[in-house]
Coordinates of C-alpha atoms and ligand atoms in Angstrom, one line a residue:
M644 CA 25.1 27.6 43.1
Q645 CA 22.1 26.2 44.9
R646 CA 19.9 24.2 42.5
R647 CA 16.7 26.2 43.3
Q648 CA 18.6 29.5 42.7
F649 CA 19.8 28.1 39.3
I650 CA 16.3 27.1 38.3
R651 CA 15.0 30.5 39.2
Q652 CA 17.7 32.1 37.1
S653 CA 17.0 29.8 34.2
T654 CA 13.3 30.9 34.5
K655 CA 14.3 34.5 34.3
I656 CA 16.4 33.8 31.2
G657 CA 13.4 32.0 29.7
L658 CA 11.2 35.0 30.3
A659 CA 13.8 37.4 28.8
A660 CA 14.0 35.2 25.8
A661 CA 10.2 35.4 25.4
G662 CA 10.5 39.1 25.5
A663 CA 13.2 39.2 22.9
S664 CA 11.3 37.0 20.5
A665 CA 8.2 39.2 21.0
G666 CA 10.3 42.1 19.7
L667 CA 11.1 43.6 23.1
V668 CA 14.8 43.5 22.7
G669 CA 15.2 47.2 23.6
C670 CA 13.5 46.6 27.0
A671 CA 15.4 43.4 27.6
G672 CA 18.6 45.5 27.3
S673 CA 21.8 43.4 27.4
I674 CA 20.5 40.0 26.3
Q675 CA 21.3 40.5 22.6
E676 CA 24.2 42.4 21.2
K677 CA 22.6 42.9 17.8
P678 CA 18.9 42.4 17.0
Y679 CA 19.0 40.3 13.9
A680 CA 15.4 39.3 14.2
N681 CA 14.3 41.0 11.0
I682 CA 11.7 39.2 8.9
S683 CA 13.1 38.5 5.4
K684 CA 12.7 36.0 2.6
N685 CA 14.8 33.4 4.2
N686 CA 13.7 34.2 7.7
P687 CA 9.9 34.6 7.6
Y688 CA 9.5 34.2 11.4
G689 CA 12.3 36.8 12.3
Y690 CA 14.4 34.2 14.1
F691 CA 17.7 35.0 15.7
P692 CA 20.6 33.0 14.1
V693 CA 22.6 30.4 15.9
K694 CA 26.1 31.7 16.7
A695 CA 27.8 28.6 15.3
S696 CA 31.5 28.7 16.0
M697 CA 34.1 26.5 17.6
D698 CA 34.9 29.0 20.3
R699 CA 31.3 28.7 21.6
V700 CA 31.6 24.9 22.0
I701 CA 30.9 23.6 25.5
N702 CA 31.4 19.9 24.7
T703 CA 30.8 17.2 22.1
V704 CA 29.2 13.9 23.1
V705 CA 28.5 10.6 21.4
G706 CA 25.6 8.3 22.3
L707 CA 24.5 4.9 21.1
R708 CA 20.7 4.7 20.4
P709 CA 19.4 1.2 21.1
F710 CA 17.9 0.3 17.7
R711 CA 16.0 -2.7 16.4
T712 CA 15.0 -3.0 12.8
T713 CA 11.7 -4.5 14.0
G714 CA 11.0 -1.8 16.6
Y715 CA 11.2 -1.8 20.4
R716 CA 10.7 -5.1 22.3
L717 CA 7.6 -4.8 24.4
E718 CA 6.6 -8.3 25.5
A719 CA 6.7 -10.7 28.5
E720 CA 8.4 -14.0 28.9
Q721 CA 8.6 -16.6 31.7
L722 CA 12.2 -17.4 32.6
G723 CA 12.3 -20.2 35.2
D724 CA 10.3 -18.8 38.1
T725 CA 10.8 -15.2 37.0
F726 CA 8.3 -13.2 34.9
I727 CA 10.2 -10.8 32.7
V728 CA 8.7 -7.9 30.8
H729 CA 10.9 -6.4 28.1
N730 CA 10.9 -2.7 27.5
Y731 CA 13.9 -1.8 25.4
G732 CA 15.2 -1.0 21.9
H733 CA 13.6 2.4 21.4
G734 CA 16.3 3.7 18.9
G735 CA 16.2 7.5 18.4
G736 CA 12.7 7.8 20.0
G737 CA 13.1 6.6 23.5
I738 CA 12.6 9.8 25.4
S739 CA 9.5 10.5 23.3
L740 CA 8.1 7.0 23.7
S741 CA 8.9 6.6 27.4
W742 CA 5.4 7.2 28.9
G743 CA 3.8 5.0 26.3
T744 CA 5.8 1.8 26.3
S745 CA 6.6 2.1 30.1
R746 CA 2.9 2.3 30.9
Q747 CA 2.3 -0.9 28.9
A748 CA 5.3 -2.6 30.5
A749 CA 4.0 -1.7 33.9
D750 CA 0.5 -3.0 33.1
M751 CA 2.0 -6.3 32.0
A752 CA 4.0 -6.6 35.2
L753 CA 0.9 -5.7 37.3
Q754 CA -1.0 -8.6 35.8
Q755 CA 1.2 -10.8 38.0
N756 CA -0.2 -9.0 41.1
P757 CA 3.4 -8.6 42.5
K758 CA 4.1 -7.0 45.8
S759 CA 7.6 -6.1 44.6
V760 CA 9.1 -5.6 41.2
A761 CA 12.7 -5.3 40.0
V762 CA 13.4 -2.8 37.2
L763 CA 16.6 -3.3 35.4
G764 CA 18.2 -0.1 34.0
A765 CA 18.1 3.5 35.1
G766 CA 17.7 5.4 31.8
V767 CA 14.5 7.0 30.8
M768 CA 12.6 3.7 30.5
G769 CA 13.7 2.3 33.8
L770 CA 12.9 5.5 35.7
T771 CA 9.5 6.0 34.0
T772 CA 8.5 2.3 34.5
A773 CA 9.7 2.4 38.2
L774 CA 7.7 5.6 38.8
I775 CA 4.5 4.3 37.3
L776 CA 4.7 1.0 39.3
A777 CA 5.6 2.8 42.6
R778 CA 2.7 5.1 42.2
K779 CA 0.5 2.0 42.0
G780 CA 1.7 1.0 45.5
I781 CA 4.3 -1.6 44.4
S782 CA 7.6 -1.9 46.1
V783 CA 10.1 -1.1 43.3
T784 CA 13.9 -1.5 43.2
V785 CA 15.8 -0.3 40.2
Y786 CA 19.0 -2.3 39.6
S787 CA 21.5 -0.7 37.2
E788 CA 25.1 -0.6 36.2
K789 CA 25.0 3.1 35.4
F790 CA 22.9 5.9 36.8
L791 CA 22.2 9.6 35.8
P792 CA 24.0 11.4 34.4
N793 CA 25.8 8.5 32.7
T794 CA 23.1 6.9 30.7
T795 CA 22.3 7.2 26.9
S796 CA 19.1 8.9 28.0
N797 CA 21.2 11.8 29.3
I798 CA 22.7 12.3 25.8
A799 CA 19.4 12.5 23.9
A800 CA 18.8 15.8 22.0
A801 CA 15.6 15.6 22.7
L802 CA 12.6 16.7 20.7
W803 CA 9.3 14.9 21.3
L804 CA 9.0 13.2 17.9
P805 CA 9.0 9.4 18.0
T806 CA 11.1 8.5 15.1
S807 CA 14.1 6.3 14.1
Y808 CA 13.2 3.1 16.0
Y809 CA 12.4 0.7 13.2
D810 CA 12.8 0.0 9.5
K811 CA 9.5 0.4 7.8
S812 CA 10.0 -2.7 5.7
E813 CA 10.5 -4.8 8.8
V814 CA 7.4 -4.0 10.8
S815 CA 3.8 -5.2 10.5
D816 CA 0.6 -3.2 10.3
A817 CA -0.2 -4.5 13.7
F818 CA 3.0 -3.0 15.1
L819 CA 2.3 0.3 13.5
A820 CA -1.3 0.4 14.8
A821 CA -0.1 -0.4 18.4
D822 CA 2.7 2.0 18.1
K823 CA 0.4 4.8 17.1
S824 CA -1.6 4.5 20.3
I825 CA 1.6 4.1 22.3
S826 CA 2.9 7.4 20.8
R827 CA -0.4 9.1 21.7
E828 CA -0.2 7.8 25.2
A829 CA 3.4 8.9 25.4
F830 CA 2.6 12.4 24.3
K831 CA -0.1 12.8 26.9
G832 CA 2.4 11.7 29.5
F833 CA 4.6 14.7 28.9
L834 CA 1.9 17.3 29.0
P835 CA 1.8 17.7 32.8
F836 CA 5.4 18.8 32.7
T837 CA 5.3 21.4 30.0
N838 CA 6.5 24.9 30.8
R839 CA 7.6 23.8 34.3
P840 CA 11.2 24.9 34.5
D841 CA 12.2 22.2 37.0
Y842 CA 11.2 19.5 34.4
G843 CA 12.8 21.3 31.4
V844 CA 9.9 20.5 29.1
Y845 CA 8.8 23.4 26.9
W846 CA 7.3 24.3 23.5
N847 CA 9.2 25.7 20.6
R848 CA 8.5 26.0 16.9
Y849 CA 10.1 23.1 15.1
H850 CA 10.8 23.1 11.3
L851 CA 11.6 20.3 9.0
V852 CA 12.8 21.8 5.7
L853 CA 13.3 19.8 2.6
Q854 CA 14.6 20.1 -1.0
N855 CA 11.4 18.8 -2.4
K856 CA 7.8 18.9 -1.4
P857 CA 6.7 15.4 -0.4
E858 CA 4.1 13.8 -2.7
Q859 CA 1.8 12.6 0.0
P860 CA 0.3 14.8 2.7
V861 CA 2.1 14.5 6.0
Q862 CA 1.2 11.8 8.7
L863 CA 3.3 12.6 11.7
P864 CA 4.0 9.9 14.3
G865 CA 0.9 9.4 16.6
G866 CA -1.3 11.6 14.4
N867 CA -1.1 15.2 13.2
D868 CA -3.3 16.5 16.0
L869 CA -0.3 16.0 18.4
Y870 CA 1.5 18.8 16.6
P871 CA -0.2 22.2 17.2
E872 CA 0.0 24.8 14.5
L873 CA 1.1 22.2 11.9
K874 CA 1.8 24.0 8.6
E875 CA 3.3 23.0 5.3
T876 CA 4.5 25.6 2.8
T877 CA 6.6 26.2 -0.3
T878 CA 6.6 30.0 0.2
D879 CA 8.0 31.9 3.1
T880 CA 10.1 28.9 4.1
L881 CA 12.9 28.8 6.7
F882 CA 16.3 29.3 5.2
G883 CA 14.6 29.9 1.8
M884 CA 14.4 26.1 1.3
P885 CA 11.9 24.7 -1.2
F886 CA 9.7 23.1 1.4
D887 CA 9.1 23.9 5.1
R888 CA 6.9 21.8 7.5
S889 CA 6.6 23.4 10.9
C890 CA 4.7 23.0 14.1
Q891 CA 4.9 23.5 17.8
G892 CA 7.0 20.7 19.3
L893 CA 8.1 19.8 22.8
I894 CA 11.8 20.1 23.7
I895 CA 12.7 17.8 26.7
D896 CA 16.0 18.7 28.3
P897 CA 17.2 15.4 29.8
N898 CA 19.5 17.1 32.2
F899 CA 16.5 18.6 34.0
Y900 CA 13.8 16.1 33.1
L901 CA 15.5 12.8 34.1
E902 CA 16.7 14.2 37.5
E903 CA 13.1 15.4 38.3
I904 CA 11.5 12.1 37.4
K905 CA 14.2 10.3 39.4
N906 CA 13.3 12.6 42.3
D907 CA 9.6 11.8 41.8
A908 CA 10.5 8.1 41.9
L909 CA 12.4 8.5 45.1
I910 CA 9.4 10.3 46.6
A911 CA 7.2 7.4 45.5
G912 CA 9.5 5.1 47.4
V913 CA 11.6 3.6 44.6
K914 CA 15.0 2.2 45.8
F915 CA 18.1 2.4 43.6
V916 CA 20.8 -0.4 43.8
P917 CA 24.0 -0.4 41.7
K918 CA 24.3 -3.8 40.1
K919 CA 25.6 -5.1 36.7
F920 CA 23.9 -8.2 35.3
D921 CA 26.4 -10.4 33.4
S922 CA 23.9 -13.2 32.6
Q923 CA 20.3 -14.2 32.9
T924 CA 21.3 -16.3 35.9
D925 CA 22.1 -13.0 37.8
I926 CA 18.5 -11.9 37.0
L927 CA 17.0 -15.3 38.2
E928 CA 18.9 -14.8 41.5
L929 CA 17.0 -11.6 42.4
A930 CA 14.5 -11.8 45.2
E931 CA 11.8 -10.2 43.0
K932 CA 10.1 -12.6 40.7
T933 CA 8.5 -9.9 38.5
V934 CA 11.1 -8.0 36.5
V935 CA 10.9 -5.3 33.9
N936 CA 14.0 -5.2 31.6
C937 CA 14.9 -1.6 30.6
T938 CA 18.5 -2.2 29.8
G939 CA 18.6 -0.5 26.4
L940 CA 21.5 -1.6 24.4
G941 CA 22.6 -3.8 27.3
A942 CA 19.9 -6.2 26.4
K943 CA 21.9 -7.3 23.4
T944 CA 24.3 -9.5 25.3
L945 CA 22.0 -10.1 28.3
F946 CA 19.2 -11.5 26.1
N947 CA 21.2 -12.5 23.0
D948 CA 19.1 -10.1 20.9
E949 CA 20.7 -10.1 17.5
K950 CA 18.2 -7.6 16.2
L951 CA 19.5 -4.9 18.7
M952 CA 22.3 -2.6 17.5
P953 CA 23.7 0.9 18.1
L954 CA 22.7 3.9 16.1
Q955 CA 25.7 6.1 16.9
G956 CA 24.9 9.8 17.2
Q957 CA 27.2 12.8 17.9
L958 CA 26.0 16.1 19.4
T959 CA 27.9 19.3 20.0
H960 CA 26.7 21.7 22.7
L961 CA 27.2 25.5 22.2
L962 CA 26.9 28.2 24.8
P963 CA 23.2 29.0 25.3
Q964 CA 21.3 31.6 23.4
P965 CA 18.1 32.4 25.3
E966 CA 16.7 34.4 22.4
I967 CA 16.4 31.2 20.3
N968 CA 13.0 29.6 20.5
Y969 CA 12.9 27.5 17.4
S970 CA 14.4 24.2 16.2
Y971 CA 15.2 22.7 12.8
V972 CA 16.1 19.6 10.9
V973 CA 17.7 20.1 7.5
P974 CA 18.7 17.2 5.3
T975 CA 22.3 17.3 3.8
D976 CA 24.1 15.2 1.3
T977 CA 25.4 13.0 4.1
G978 CA 22.5 13.0 6.6
F979 CA 20.9 15.8 8.7
L980 CA 21.8 18.9 10.5
Y981 CA 19.6 19.6 13.5
M982 CA 19.4 22.3 16.2
F983 CA 17.5 22.2 19.4
P984 CA 17.6 25.0 22.0
R985 CA 17.9 24.3 25.7
K986 CA 18.1 26.7 28.7
G987 CA 21.7 25.6 29.2
A988 CA 22.9 25.0 25.6
I989 CA 22.3 25.0 21.9
V990 CA 22.3 21.4 20.8
L991 CA 23.7 20.7 17.4
G992 CA 23.3 17.3 15.7
G993 CA 22.9 15.0 14.2
T994 CA 24.7 12.0 12.9
T995 CA 23.3 8.5 12.7
I996 CA 25.8 5.6 12.0
R997 CA 24.3 2.1 12.2
G998 CA 26.4 -0.5 14.0
A999 CA 29.1 1.9 15.3
Y1000 CA 30.0 1.3 18.9
S1001 CA 32.6 4.0 19.6
T1002 CA 31.6 6.8 22.0
V1003 CA 34.7 8.9 21.3
P1004 CA 33.8 12.3 19.8
D1005 CA 35.1 12.9 16.2
M1006 CA 36.2 16.5 16.3
E1007 CA 36.6 16.8 12.6
L1008 CA 33.0 15.9 12.3
A1009 CA 32.1 18.4 14.9
K1010 CA 33.9 21.1 12.9
Q1011 CA 32.0 20.1 9.8
M1012 CA 28.7 20.1 11.6
I1013 CA 29.4 23.6 13.0
A1014 CA 30.3 24.9 9.6
G1015 CA 27.0 23.5 8.3
H1016 CA 25.0 25.3 11.0
K1017 CA 27.0 28.5 10.4
N1018 CA 26.1 28.4 6.8
L1019 CA 22.4 28.0 7.7
A1020 CA 22.6 30.8 10.3
E1021 CA 24.1 33.1 7.6
R1022 CA 21.1 32.4 5.4
L1023 CA 18.8 33.8 8.1
V1024 CA 20.5 37.2 8.0
S1025 CA 21.3 37.4 4.3
Ligands
FAD834 C1 22.5 11.6 19.9 C2 21.2 11.1 20.3 C3 20.1 11.9 20.1 C4 18.8 11.4 20.5 N1 17.7 12.3 20.4 C5 16.5 11.9 20.8 C6 15.4 12.7 20.6 O1 15.5 13.8 20.0 N2 14.2 12.2 21.0 C7 14.0 11.0 21.6 O2 12.9 10.7 21.9 N3 15.1 10.2 21.8 C8 16.3 10.6 21.4 N4 17.4 9.7 21.5 C9 17.2 8.3 21.9 C10 17.1 8.1 23.4 O3 18.2 8.7 24.0 C11 17.1 6.6 23.7 O4 16.1 5.9 22.9 C12 16.7 6.3 25.1 O5 17.6 7.1 25.9 C13 16.8 4.9 25.5 O6 16.5 4.8 26.9 P1 16.7 3.5 27.7 O7 16.3 3.8 29.1 O8 16.1 2.3 27.0 O9 18.3 3.2 27.7 P2 19.5 3.9 28.5 O10 19.4 5.3 28.7 O11 20.7 3.4 27.7 O12 19.5 3.1 29.8 C14 19.8 1.8 30.0 C15 20.1 1.5 31.4 O13 20.4 0.1 31.6 C16 21.5 -0.1 32.3 N5 22.1 -1.4 31.9 C17 22.4 -1.8 30.6 N6 22.9 -3.1 30.6 C18 23.0 -3.4 31.9 C19 23.4 -4.6 32.6 N7 23.9 -5.7 31.9 N8 23.4 -4.6 34.0 C20 22.9 -3.6 34.7 N9 22.4 -2.5 34.1 C21 22.5 -2.4 32.7 C22 22.4 1.0 31.9 O14 23.5 1.2 32.9 C23 21.4 2.2 31.9 O15 21.2 2.6 33.2 C24 18.7 10.2 21.2 C25 19.8 9.4 21.4 C26 21.0 9.8 21.0 C27 22.2 9.0 21.3

């Protein structure tokens, strides 16, 4: 199927979903076998339940979030005659933070007044940094071992919510202050793409439900004003849980978004060259003497970064349900269960195992995860 035709069809499905959620199921005809969207005690928004079953699984994937206890590395260093700006280690928040840290990394590189810049890595950080620099008129070459769709960035879930990229006990107030303004900048960066089907960035209602009401009022990353319709309640909660914090949040579907910003980068003149860097000597041999390092977890060996480690996460994709326009995170005894809807799949997560390097899916875990989501779905219609 031609890409444009596919996008047009996705848009039509999106519109049908909007009709369904507005209670127009009868008009939409065949999109929903059974209209479950009844408002009830456990389902105050009248959401449709996720059809969580093994026979609806498209695939299960495992990704390694590049995590540093002290937060991402965003700084420059001189290495021989090469000026290197580091932009890596964004843990579980790299898609969200991309427009924030990449703008700062690009600004640091621009201070050298370079004619040409090498960007190492072609995940979300490399692509965003390259795009920003190319739009400033710089000749940019992206060198990378792997390209779309084979980067960690392709695996991300991804909700715009910059979290899970530092340990609070390890970061300074100065880092947190700078991070707040980076998060705000990053959020603004996504707004031009919202509700444009080609970029796959769209609003949905996001819920974090908890067993207890937090003692302190919420301070969400970047500031509460970045989360429209933010609401906390202990009555009329999703799944009938004791506490429900919800807001409008941006879903970013990496399968659409990354391809589109790569296209934007190509249009801006960025060149892409396959190359694996085995040592810093390989970097020093590049013709470009201004380099931005966006190698994610690859920076661990390349720059001997002992603070960098994987946060392994497994996701299962189910067949899409266009009628689902909400997402949730629910804590469990062993971690979290989360669900994010995309045009092409329902994404179920989410595990987080620090220091685990395997990218082989654990199908027992996938079964347990699906059982957990099935249980939640049943609560919506009970
Ligand atoms: C399960 C899961 C769920 C997630 N959910 C979210 C979410 O909801 N929201 C969110 O914001 N983020 C989420 N993330 C995190 C996000 O995916 C990462 O933070 C982000 O993708 C990191 O981007 P990156 O460009 O730094 O790294 P990558 O995407 O890993 O790109 C690194 C690039 O560097 C290249 N490279 C590495 N080493 C070398 C080398 N030696 N030589 C040449 N090239 C090299 C690689 O080939 C690759 O192209 C999630 C991640 C996972 C795994």
